Amino acid sequence: MTIYYTLTFFLLASEVSPCRSSFVAILFIDATQRMWRIVAESEAAKSGHHGSHDVRTETNLATRKFYAQRNTYLTGFCLFLSLVLTRLFSILLANLDVQEQLAELKKKSATGAIKANGTGAATGNEVAVLRTKIAELERDGRDFETLKKQSRQQAEEYGRLASELNKYTGGSASKRD
């Protein structure tokens, strides 16, 4: 399973592959199926042992369940981020195109290329349309900043809750896996 996640990391880091979202989606589905299968095994083991409990078996099931849940969350988050990055990239490209068009129109109007025969009104309309597009793209940028802030706050809250859980259970959080 480690090779899948290593491959996923390199695909996301390189940004070369256009199919990275679909690959991560397949990994997410696989991780979700593994998690549900392990949860079902755990429930079957709990209902099958009516009086005798084997600590090693319970520990093994709990460990497998933890790793399956972790993998599900990691691939889900990677899938979400790859979709966000794709959308952000398209927004940035659209913003660059609109800014280039606006710069060209400003250059044309500054050099006197607009003639008095009525083409200036059409160019003025184009400038107005471009300004509205810029306003929309800036709004999308603010939305993205809000999304980044929410993501950062959720990560901080997760860290706080994990350390609180570790304090109550006596465990320690390891970021190696």
Short mmCIF file of N, CA and C in Angstrom, two decimals:
data_model
loop_
_atom_site.label_atom_id
_atom_site.label_comp_id
_atom_site.label_asym_id
_atom_site.label_seq_id
_atom_site.Cartn_x
_atom_site.Cartn_y
_atom_site.Cartn_z
N MET A 1 0.82 -1.20 0.00
CA MET A 1 0.00 0.00 0.00
C MET A 1 0.87 1.26 0.00
N THR A 2 2.09 1.16 0.53
CA THR A 2 2.97 2.32 0.59
C THR A 2 3.33 2.82 -0.80
N ILE A 3 3.48 1.91 -1.74
CA ILE A 3 3.83 2.33 -3.11
C ILE A 3 2.74 3.20 -3.71
N TYR A 4 1.48 2.92 -3.36
CA TYR A 4 0.38 3.75 -3.87
C TYR A 4 0.52 5.19 -3.39
N TYR A 5 0.82 5.35 -2.11
CA TYR A 5 0.89 6.69 -1.56
C TYR A 5 2.14 7.42 -2.02
N THR A 6 3.24 6.69 -2.22
CA THR A 6 4.44 7.30 -2.76
C THR A 6 4.19 7.78 -4.18
N LEU A 7 3.54 6.95 -4.97
CA LEU A 7 3.21 7.32 -6.34
C LEU A 7 2.25 8.51 -6.36
N THR A 8 1.30 8.53 -5.47
CA THR A 8 0.36 9.65 -5.37
C THR A 8 1.10 10.95 -5.05
N PHE A 9 2.04 10.87 -4.11
CA PHE A 9 2.81 12.06 -3.74
C PHE A 9 3.56 12.61 -4.95
N PHE A 10 4.23 11.73 -5.68
CA PHE A 10 4.99 12.20 -6.84
C PHE A 10 4.09 12.75 -7.94
N LEU A 11 2.91 12.16 -8.12
CA LEU A 11 1.98 12.69 -9.12
C LEU A 11 1.50 14.08 -8.74
N LEU A 12 1.18 14.27 -7.47
CA LEU A 12 0.70 15.57 -7.01
C LEU A 12 1.82 16.61 -7.02
N ALA A 13 3.03 16.17 -6.67
CA ALA A 13 4.15 17.11 -6.62
C ALA A 13 4.58 17.54 -8.02
N SER A 14 4.51 16.64 -8.98
CA SER A 14 4.99 16.98 -10.31
C SER A 14 4.00 17.84 -11.09
N GLU A 15 2.71 17.70 -10.84
CA GLU A 15 1.66 18.44 -11.53
C GLU A 15 1.72 18.24 -13.04
N VAL A 16 2.29 17.14 -13.49
CA VAL A 16 2.41 16.87 -14.91
C VAL A 16 1.23 16.05 -15.40
N SER A 17 0.76 15.18 -14.55
CA SER A 17 -0.27 14.24 -14.98
C SER A 17 -1.65 14.86 -14.87
N PRO A 18 -2.40 14.91 -15.98
CA PRO A 18 -3.75 15.45 -15.92
C PRO A 18 -4.74 14.47 -15.27
N CYS A 19 -4.31 13.24 -15.07
CA CYS A 19 -5.23 12.24 -14.51
C CYS A 19 -4.99 12.04 -13.02
N ARG A 20 -4.32 13.00 -12.36
CA ARG A 20 -3.99 12.79 -10.95
C ARG A 20 -5.25 12.74 -10.08
N SER A 21 -6.27 13.51 -10.41
CA SER A 21 -7.49 13.49 -9.59
C SER A 21 -8.19 12.14 -9.70
N SER A 22 -8.22 11.58 -10.89
CA SER A 22 -8.87 10.28 -11.04
C SER A 22 -8.07 9.20 -10.34
N PHE A 23 -6.74 9.28 -10.39
CA PHE A 23 -5.90 8.30 -9.70
C PHE A 23 -6.11 8.38 -8.19
N VAL A 24 -6.14 9.58 -7.66
CA VAL A 24 -6.35 9.77 -6.22
C VAL A 24 -7.77 9.33 -5.85
N ALA A 25 -8.73 9.56 -6.74
CA ALA A 25 -10.11 9.11 -6.47
C ALA A 25 -10.17 7.60 -6.39
N ILE A 26 -9.44 6.91 -7.25
CA ILE A 26 -9.40 5.44 -7.19
C ILE A 26 -8.76 4.99 -5.88
N LEU A 27 -7.69 5.67 -5.47
CA LEU A 27 -7.06 5.32 -4.18
C LEU A 27 -8.01 5.59 -3.02
N PHE A 28 -8.77 6.67 -3.11
CA PHE A 28 -9.72 6.98 -2.05
C PHE A 28 -10.81 5.90 -1.96
N ILE A 29 -11.31 5.48 -3.09
CA ILE A 29 -12.34 4.43 -3.10
C ILE A 29 -11.77 3.13 -2.53
N ASP A 30 -10.52 2.81 -2.92
CA ASP A 30 -9.88 1.60 -2.40
C ASP A 30 -9.69 1.69 -0.89
N ALA A 31 -9.22 2.84 -0.40
CA ALA A 31 -9.01 3.01 1.04
C ALA A 31 -10.34 2.93 1.80
N THR A 32 -11.40 3.48 1.22
CA THR A 32 -12.72 3.43 1.86
C THR A 32 -13.22 1.99 1.93
N GLN A 33 -13.04 1.24 0.83
CA GLN A 33 -13.46 -0.16 0.84
C GLN A 33 -12.68 -0.96 1.87
N ARG A 34 -11.37 -0.73 1.97
CA ARG A 34 -10.56 -1.43 2.98
C ARG A 34 -11.04 -1.08 4.39
N MET A 35 -11.33 0.19 4.60
CA MET A 35 -11.77 0.60 5.93
C MET A 35 -13.07 -0.10 6.29
N TRP A 36 -14.05 -0.12 5.38
CA TRP A 36 -15.33 -0.75 5.68
C TRP A 36 -15.16 -2.26 5.89
N ARG A 37 -14.27 -2.89 5.12
CA ARG A 37 -14.03 -4.32 5.29
C ARG A 37 -13.42 -4.60 6.67
N ILE A 38 -12.48 -3.78 7.10
CA ILE A 38 -11.85 -3.98 8.40
C ILE A 38 -12.84 -3.70 9.53
N VAL A 39 -13.69 -2.69 9.35
CA VAL A 39 -14.73 -2.41 10.36
C VAL A 39 -15.68 -3.59 10.47
N ALA A 40 -16.05 -4.18 9.33
CA ALA A 40 -16.93 -5.34 9.35
C ALA A 40 -16.25 -6.52 10.03
N GLU A 41 -14.96 -6.74 9.76
CA GLU A 41 -14.22 -7.81 10.44
C GLU A 41 -14.16 -7.56 11.95
N SER A 42 -13.96 -6.32 12.31
CA SER A 42 -13.90 -5.98 13.74
C SER A 42 -15.24 -6.24 14.42
N GLU A 43 -16.31 -5.84 13.77
CA GLU A 43 -17.64 -6.08 14.35
C GLU A 43 -17.94 -7.58 14.43
N ALA A 44 -17.53 -8.34 13.42
CA ALA A 44 -17.74 -9.78 13.44
C ALA A 44 -16.93 -10.43 14.55
N ALA A 45 -15.72 -9.94 14.76
CA ALA A 45 -14.88 -10.50 15.83
C ALA A 45 -15.46 -10.16 17.20
N LYS A 46 -16.02 -8.98 17.35
CA LYS A 46 -16.62 -8.59 18.64
C LYS A 46 -17.86 -9.42 18.92
N SER A 47 -18.67 -9.65 17.92
CA SER A 47 -19.89 -10.41 18.14
C SER A 47 -19.61 -11.91 18.22
N GLY A 48 -18.49 -12.38 17.69
CA GLY A 48 -18.16 -13.81 17.70
C GLY A 48 -17.55 -14.28 19.00
N HIS A 49 -16.90 -13.41 19.73
CA HIS A 49 -16.26 -13.77 21.01
C HIS A 49 -17.17 -13.34 22.15
N HIS A 50 -18.08 -14.21 22.54
CA HIS A 50 -19.07 -13.82 23.55
C HIS A 50 -18.49 -13.75 24.95
N GLY A 51 -17.41 -14.38 25.23
CA GLY A 51 -16.88 -14.30 26.58
C GLY A 51 -15.37 -14.19 26.60
N SER A 52 -14.71 -14.78 25.64
CA SER A 52 -13.26 -14.78 25.63
C SER A 52 -12.75 -13.73 24.65
N HIS A 53 -11.80 -12.95 25.11
CA HIS A 53 -11.22 -11.90 24.29
C HIS A 53 -9.73 -12.14 24.18
N ASP A 54 -9.23 -12.12 22.99
CA ASP A 54 -7.80 -12.23 22.76
C ASP A 54 -7.25 -10.83 22.55
N VAL A 55 -6.36 -10.42 23.42
CA VAL A 55 -5.84 -9.06 23.38
C VAL A 55 -5.06 -8.82 22.10
N ARG A 56 -4.32 -9.81 21.66
CA ARG A 56 -3.52 -9.64 20.44
C ARG A 56 -4.43 -9.43 19.23
N THR A 57 -5.50 -10.19 19.17
CA THR A 57 -6.42 -10.06 18.05
C THR A 57 -7.09 -8.69 18.07
N GLU A 58 -7.53 -8.26 19.24
CA GLU A 58 -8.16 -6.94 19.36
C GLU A 58 -7.18 -5.82 18.98
N THR A 59 -5.94 -5.95 19.44
CA THR A 59 -4.93 -4.95 19.12
C THR A 59 -4.64 -4.92 17.63
N ASN A 60 -4.55 -6.10 17.03
CA ASN A 60 -4.30 -6.19 15.60
C ASN A 60 -5.45 -5.55 14.81
N LEU A 61 -6.69 -5.85 15.20
CA LEU A 61 -7.84 -5.27 14.52
C LEU A 61 -7.89 -3.75 14.70
N ALA A 62 -7.59 -3.29 15.92
CA ALA A 62 -7.61 -1.85 16.18
C ALA A 62 -6.52 -1.14 15.36
N THR A 63 -5.37 -1.78 15.25
CA THR A 63 -4.29 -1.19 14.46
C THR A 63 -4.65 -1.13 12.99
N ARG A 64 -5.18 -2.22 12.46
CA ARG A 64 -5.59 -2.24 11.06
C ARG A 64 -6.69 -1.21 10.79
N LYS A 65 -7.62 -1.10 11.74
CA LYS A 65 -8.70 -0.13 11.59
C LYS A 65 -8.15 1.30 11.59
N PHE A 66 -7.19 1.56 12.48
CA PHE A 66 -6.58 2.89 12.54
C PHE A 66 -5.88 3.22 11.23
N TYR A 67 -5.07 2.30 10.72
CA TYR A 67 -4.36 2.56 9.47
C TYR A 67 -5.32 2.72 8.30
N ALA A 68 -6.39 1.94 8.26
CA ALA A 68 -7.37 2.07 7.18
C ALA A 68 -8.06 3.43 7.25
N GLN A 69 -8.43 3.87 8.46
CA GLN A 69 -9.06 5.18 8.60
C GLN A 69 -8.09 6.29 8.23
N ARG A 70 -6.85 6.15 8.66
CA ARG A 70 -5.84 7.15 8.33
C ARG A 70 -5.66 7.26 6.82
N ASN A 71 -5.56 6.12 6.15
CA ASN A 71 -5.38 6.12 4.70
C ASN A 71 -6.59 6.74 3.99
N THR A 72 -7.77 6.47 4.52
CA THR A 72 -8.98 7.06 3.94
C THR A 72 -8.96 8.58 4.08
N TYR A 73 -8.60 9.07 5.25
CA TYR A 73 -8.55 10.51 5.45
C TYR A 73 -7.46 11.15 4.59
N LEU A 74 -6.30 10.52 4.50
CA LEU A 74 -5.21 11.08 3.70
C LEU A 74 -5.57 11.15 2.22
N THR A 75 -6.13 10.07 1.69
CA THR A 75 -6.48 10.10 0.27
C THR A 75 -7.64 11.04 0.00
N GLY A 76 -8.58 11.11 0.93
CA GLY A 76 -9.69 12.06 0.77
C GLY A 76 -9.20 13.49 0.76
N PHE A 77 -8.28 13.79 1.65
CA PHE A 77 -7.73 15.15 1.70
C PHE A 77 -6.91 15.45 0.45
N CYS A 78 -6.13 14.46 -0.03
CA CYS A 78 -5.37 14.65 -1.27
C CYS A 78 -6.31 14.87 -2.45
N LEU A 79 -7.40 14.12 -2.49
CA LEU A 79 -8.37 14.29 -3.56
C LEU A 79 -8.97 15.69 -3.52
N PHE A 80 -9.35 16.12 -2.34
CA PHE A 80 -9.92 17.46 -2.17
C PHE A 80 -8.91 18.53 -2.61
N LEU A 81 -7.67 18.40 -2.17
CA LEU A 81 -6.66 19.39 -2.53
C LEU A 81 -6.34 19.38 -4.02
N SER A 82 -6.34 18.20 -4.63
CA SER A 82 -6.06 18.18 -6.07
C SER A 82 -7.18 18.87 -6.84
N LEU A 83 -8.42 18.70 -6.39
CA LEU A 83 -9.52 19.40 -7.04
C LEU A 83 -9.44 20.91 -6.81
N VAL A 84 -9.06 21.31 -5.59
CA VAL A 84 -8.90 22.73 -5.29
C VAL A 84 -7.77 23.32 -6.13
N LEU A 85 -6.65 22.60 -6.24
CA LEU A 85 -5.53 23.10 -7.04
C LEU A 85 -5.91 23.23 -8.51
N THR A 86 -6.65 22.27 -9.02
CA THR A 86 -7.09 22.35 -10.41
C THR A 86 -7.96 23.58 -10.63
N ARG A 87 -8.90 23.81 -9.73
CA ARG A 87 -9.79 24.98 -9.84
C ARG A 87 -8.99 26.28 -9.70
N LEU A 88 -8.07 26.31 -8.75
CA LEU A 88 -7.25 27.50 -8.55
C LEU A 88 -6.41 27.78 -9.79
N PHE A 89 -5.86 26.76 -10.39
CA PHE A 89 -5.06 26.94 -11.59
C PHE A 89 -5.89 27.52 -12.73
N SER A 90 -7.11 27.02 -12.89
CA SER A 90 -7.97 27.55 -13.96
C SER A 90 -8.37 29.00 -13.67
N ILE A 91 -8.60 29.33 -12.41
CA ILE A 91 -8.94 30.72 -12.05
C ILE A 91 -7.76 31.65 -12.33
N LEU A 92 -6.56 31.19 -11.98
CA LEU A 92 -5.38 32.02 -12.23
C LEU A 92 -5.14 32.23 -13.72
N LEU A 93 -5.34 31.19 -14.51
CA LEU A 93 -5.18 31.35 -15.96
C LEU A 93 -6.21 32.32 -16.53
N ALA A 94 -7.43 32.22 -16.08
CA ALA A 94 -8.47 33.15 -16.54
C ALA A 94 -8.13 34.58 -16.12
N ASN A 95 -7.64 34.74 -14.92
CA ASN A 95 -7.25 36.06 -14.43
C ASN A 95 -6.13 36.65 -15.28
N LEU A 96 -5.14 35.82 -15.61
CA LEU A 96 -4.04 36.31 -16.45
C LEU A 96 -4.53 36.72 -17.84
N ASP A 97 -5.42 35.94 -18.41
CA ASP A 97 -5.97 36.28 -19.73
C ASP A 97 -6.72 37.60 -19.69
N VAL A 98 -7.53 37.78 -18.68
CA VAL A 98 -8.31 39.02 -18.58
C VAL A 98 -7.39 40.21 -18.36
N GLN A 99 -6.36 40.05 -17.54
CA GLN A 99 -5.44 41.16 -17.30
C GLN A 99 -4.65 41.51 -18.56
N GLU A 100 -4.27 40.50 -19.36
CA GLU A 100 -3.59 40.77 -20.62
C GLU A 100 -4.50 41.52 -21.58
N GLN A 101 -5.75 41.11 -21.67
CA GLN A 101 -6.70 41.80 -22.54
C GLN A 101 -6.90 43.25 -22.10
N LEU A 102 -7.00 43.45 -20.80
CA LEU A 102 -7.16 44.81 -20.27
C LEU A 102 -5.93 45.66 -20.58
N ALA A 103 -4.75 45.08 -20.44
CA ALA A 103 -3.53 45.83 -20.75
C ALA A 103 -3.47 46.20 -22.23
N GLU A 104 -3.89 45.29 -23.10
CA GLU A 104 -3.91 45.59 -24.53
C GLU A 104 -4.90 46.72 -24.84
N LEU A 105 -6.07 46.67 -24.22
CA LEU A 105 -7.06 47.72 -24.46
C LEU A 105 -6.59 49.07 -23.93
N LYS A 106 -5.92 49.07 -22.79
CA LYS A 106 -5.39 50.33 -22.27
C LYS A 106 -4.31 50.88 -23.19
N LYS A 107 -3.50 49.97 -23.74
CA LYS A 107 -2.44 50.41 -24.64
C LYS A 107 -3.05 51.00 -25.92
N LYS A 108 -4.10 50.35 -26.43
CA LYS A 108 -4.76 50.85 -27.63
C LYS A 108 -5.38 52.22 -27.39
N SER A 109 -6.03 52.38 -26.25
CA SER A 109 -6.68 53.66 -25.97
C SER A 109 -5.65 54.75 -25.71
N ALA A 110 -4.50 54.39 -25.18
CA ALA A 110 -3.46 55.39 -24.90
C ALA A 110 -2.77 55.84 -26.19
N THR A 111 -2.64 54.98 -27.17
CA THR A 111 -1.94 55.34 -28.41
C THR A 111 -2.86 55.99 -29.43
N GLY A 112 -4.11 56.12 -29.11
CA GLY A 112 -5.03 56.79 -30.02
C GLY A 112 -5.56 55.89 -31.11
N ALA A 113 -5.54 54.59 -30.90
CA ALA A 113 -6.00 53.64 -31.91
C ALA A 113 -7.52 53.62 -32.01
N ILE A 114 -8.19 54.18 -31.01
CA ILE A 114 -9.65 54.21 -31.05
C ILE A 114 -10.09 55.37 -31.92
N LYS A 115 -10.82 55.09 -32.92
CA LYS A 115 -11.26 56.11 -33.86
C LYS A 115 -12.60 56.70 -33.43
N ALA A 116 -12.91 57.83 -33.95
CA ALA A 116 -14.13 58.53 -33.57
C ALA A 116 -15.36 58.01 -34.31
N ASN A 117 -15.25 56.95 -35.06
CA ASN A 117 -16.38 56.48 -35.85
C ASN A 117 -17.24 55.45 -35.12
N GLY A 118 -17.19 55.39 -33.82
CA GLY A 118 -18.09 54.51 -33.07
C GLY A 118 -17.43 53.26 -32.53
N THR A 119 -16.19 52.99 -32.90
CA THR A 119 -15.54 51.78 -32.36
C THR A 119 -15.15 51.98 -30.90
N GLY A 120 -15.06 53.24 -30.47
CA GLY A 120 -14.71 53.51 -29.08
C GLY A 120 -15.77 53.02 -28.12
N ALA A 121 -17.05 53.08 -28.52
CA ALA A 121 -18.13 52.62 -27.64
C ALA A 121 -18.05 51.11 -27.44
N ALA A 122 -17.74 50.38 -28.52
CA ALA A 122 -17.62 48.93 -28.40
C ALA A 122 -16.43 48.57 -27.51
N THR A 123 -15.33 49.30 -27.67
CA THR A 123 -14.16 49.05 -26.84
C THR A 123 -14.44 49.40 -25.39
N GLY A 124 -15.21 50.44 -25.18
CA GLY A 124 -15.60 50.80 -23.81
C GLY A 124 -16.44 49.70 -23.18
N ASN A 125 -17.31 49.09 -23.98
CA ASN A 125 -18.10 47.96 -23.48
C ASN A 125 -17.20 46.77 -23.15
N GLU A 126 -16.21 46.56 -24.00
CA GLU A 126 -15.27 45.46 -23.73
C GLU A 126 -14.51 45.70 -22.44
N VAL A 127 -14.10 46.94 -22.22
CA VAL A 127 -13.39 47.28 -20.98
C VAL A 127 -14.31 47.04 -19.78
N ALA A 128 -15.57 47.43 -19.90
CA ALA A 128 -16.51 47.21 -18.81
C ALA A 128 -16.69 45.72 -18.53
N VAL A 129 -16.78 44.93 -19.60
CA VAL A 129 -16.92 43.48 -19.43
C VAL A 129 -15.68 42.91 -18.77
N LEU A 130 -14.51 43.38 -19.20
CA LEU A 130 -13.26 42.89 -18.61
C LEU A 130 -13.15 43.29 -17.14
N ARG A 131 -13.61 44.48 -16.82
CA ARG A 131 -13.56 44.91 -15.41
C ARG A 131 -14.48 44.05 -14.54
N THR A 132 -15.63 43.69 -15.07
CA THR A 132 -16.51 42.81 -14.29
C THR A 132 -15.89 41.43 -14.13
N LYS A 133 -15.20 40.96 -15.18
CA LYS A 133 -14.52 39.66 -15.07
C LYS A 133 -13.41 39.73 -14.03
N ILE A 134 -12.67 40.83 -14.01
CA ILE A 134 -11.62 40.99 -13.00
C ILE A 134 -12.22 41.01 -11.60
N ALA A 135 -13.33 41.69 -11.44
CA ALA A 135 -13.99 41.73 -10.13
C ALA A 135 -14.43 40.32 -9.71
N GLU A 136 -14.95 39.54 -10.66
CA GLU A 136 -15.35 38.17 -10.33
C GLU A 136 -14.15 37.33 -9.94
N LEU A 137 -13.04 37.48 -10.65
CA LEU A 137 -11.84 36.70 -10.34
C LEU A 137 -11.25 37.11 -9.00
N GLU A 138 -11.31 38.39 -8.69
CA GLU A 138 -10.84 38.83 -7.37
C GLU A 138 -11.72 38.27 -6.27
N ARG A 139 -13.03 38.18 -6.52
CA ARG A 139 -13.94 37.58 -5.55
C ARG A 139 -13.61 36.10 -5.36
N ASP A 140 -13.31 35.41 -6.48
CA ASP A 140 -12.92 34.01 -6.38
C ASP A 140 -11.62 33.87 -5.59
N GLY A 141 -10.70 34.81 -5.76
CA GLY A 141 -9.45 34.81 -4.99
C GLY A 141 -9.72 34.97 -3.51
N ARG A 142 -10.66 35.85 -3.16
CA ARG A 142 -11.02 36.01 -1.74
C ARG A 142 -11.66 34.74 -1.21
N ASP A 143 -12.49 34.09 -2.04
CA ASP A 143 -13.09 32.82 -1.62
C ASP A 143 -12.02 31.78 -1.35
N PHE A 144 -10.99 31.76 -2.21
CA PHE A 144 -9.91 30.80 -2.02
C PHE A 144 -9.15 31.10 -0.74
N GLU A 145 -8.90 32.37 -0.46
CA GLU A 145 -8.21 32.74 0.78
C GLU A 145 -9.03 32.31 1.99
N THR A 146 -10.35 32.48 1.92
CA THR A 146 -11.22 32.03 3.00
C THR A 146 -11.13 30.53 3.17
N LEU A 147 -11.10 29.80 2.08
CA LEU A 147 -10.98 28.35 2.12
C LEU A 147 -9.66 27.92 2.74
N LYS A 148 -8.57 28.63 2.39
CA LYS A 148 -7.28 28.32 2.98
C LYS A 148 -7.30 28.57 4.49
N LYS A 149 -7.94 29.65 4.90
CA LYS A 149 -8.01 29.98 6.32
C LYS A 149 -8.80 28.91 7.07
N GLN A 150 -9.93 28.47 6.49
CA GLN A 150 -10.72 27.42 7.13
C GLN A 150 -9.94 26.12 7.23
N SER A 151 -9.20 25.79 6.20
CA SER A 151 -8.39 24.57 6.20
C SER A 151 -7.33 24.65 7.29
N ARG A 152 -6.68 25.78 7.42
CA ARG A 152 -5.66 25.95 8.45
C ARG A 152 -6.28 25.84 9.84
N GLN A 153 -7.46 26.43 10.04
CA GLN A 153 -8.12 26.35 11.33
C GLN A 153 -8.53 24.91 11.66
N GLN A 154 -9.00 24.17 10.66
CA GLN A 154 -9.37 22.78 10.89
C GLN A 154 -8.15 21.95 11.25
N ALA A 155 -7.02 22.22 10.62
CA ALA A 155 -5.80 21.49 10.94
C ALA A 155 -5.36 21.78 12.37
N GLU A 156 -5.45 23.04 12.79
CA GLU A 156 -5.11 23.40 14.16
C GLU A 156 -6.04 22.72 15.15
N GLU A 157 -7.33 22.70 14.85
CA GLU A 157 -8.30 22.06 15.73
C GLU A 157 -8.05 20.55 15.81
N TYR A 158 -7.72 19.94 14.68
CA TYR A 158 -7.40 18.51 14.67
C TYR A 158 -6.20 18.24 15.55
N GLY A 159 -5.16 19.06 15.44
CA GLY A 159 -3.98 18.89 16.28
C GLY A 159 -4.31 19.05 17.75
N ARG A 160 -5.16 20.03 18.06
CA ARG A 160 -5.54 20.23 19.45
C ARG A 160 -6.32 19.04 19.99
N LEU A 161 -7.27 18.55 19.18
CA LEU A 161 -8.07 17.41 19.61
C LEU A 161 -7.23 16.14 19.73
N ALA A 162 -6.27 15.96 18.83
CA ALA A 162 -5.41 14.78 18.90
C ALA A 162 -4.55 14.81 20.15
N SER A 163 -3.99 15.98 20.47
CA SER A 163 -3.18 16.06 21.68
C SER A 163 -4.05 15.90 22.93
N GLU A 164 -5.28 16.40 22.87
CA GLU A 164 -6.19 16.22 24.01
C GLU A 164 -6.55 14.75 24.19
N LEU A 165 -6.81 14.06 23.08
CA LEU A 165 -7.10 12.63 23.14
C LEU A 165 -5.91 11.87 23.69
N ASN A 166 -4.72 12.22 23.23
CA ASN A 166 -3.52 11.55 23.72
C ASN A 166 -3.31 11.81 25.21
N LYS A 167 -3.68 13.00 25.67
CA LYS A 167 -3.54 13.32 27.08
C LYS A 167 -4.46 12.44 27.91
N TYR A 168 -5.70 12.22 27.42
CA TYR A 168 -6.66 11.42 28.17
C TYR A 168 -6.40 9.92 28.05
N THR A 169 -5.89 9.50 26.92
CA THR A 169 -5.68 8.05 26.75
C THR A 169 -4.26 7.64 27.13
N GLY A 170 -3.38 8.60 27.30
CA GLY A 170 -2.01 8.28 27.69
C GLY A 170 -1.15 7.89 26.50
N GLY A 171 -1.62 8.07 25.32
CA GLY A 171 -0.86 7.74 24.10
C GLY A 171 -0.05 8.93 23.64
N SER A 172 0.66 8.71 22.57
CA SER A 172 1.41 9.82 21.99
C SER A 172 1.14 9.84 20.50
N ALA A 173 1.06 11.05 19.96
CA ALA A 173 0.80 11.21 18.52
C ALA A 173 2.11 11.07 17.78
N SER A 174 2.14 10.20 16.79
CA SER A 174 3.32 10.00 15.98
C SER A 174 3.02 10.42 14.56
N LYS A 175 3.84 11.27 14.00
CA LYS A 175 3.59 11.76 12.65
C LYS A 175 4.44 10.97 11.64
N ARG A 176 5.03 9.85 12.08
CA ARG A 176 5.85 9.06 11.16
C ARG A 176 5.01 8.37 10.13
N ASP A 177 3.83 7.87 10.45
CA ASP A 177 3.00 7.11 9.51
C ASP A 177 2.00 8.00 8.98
#
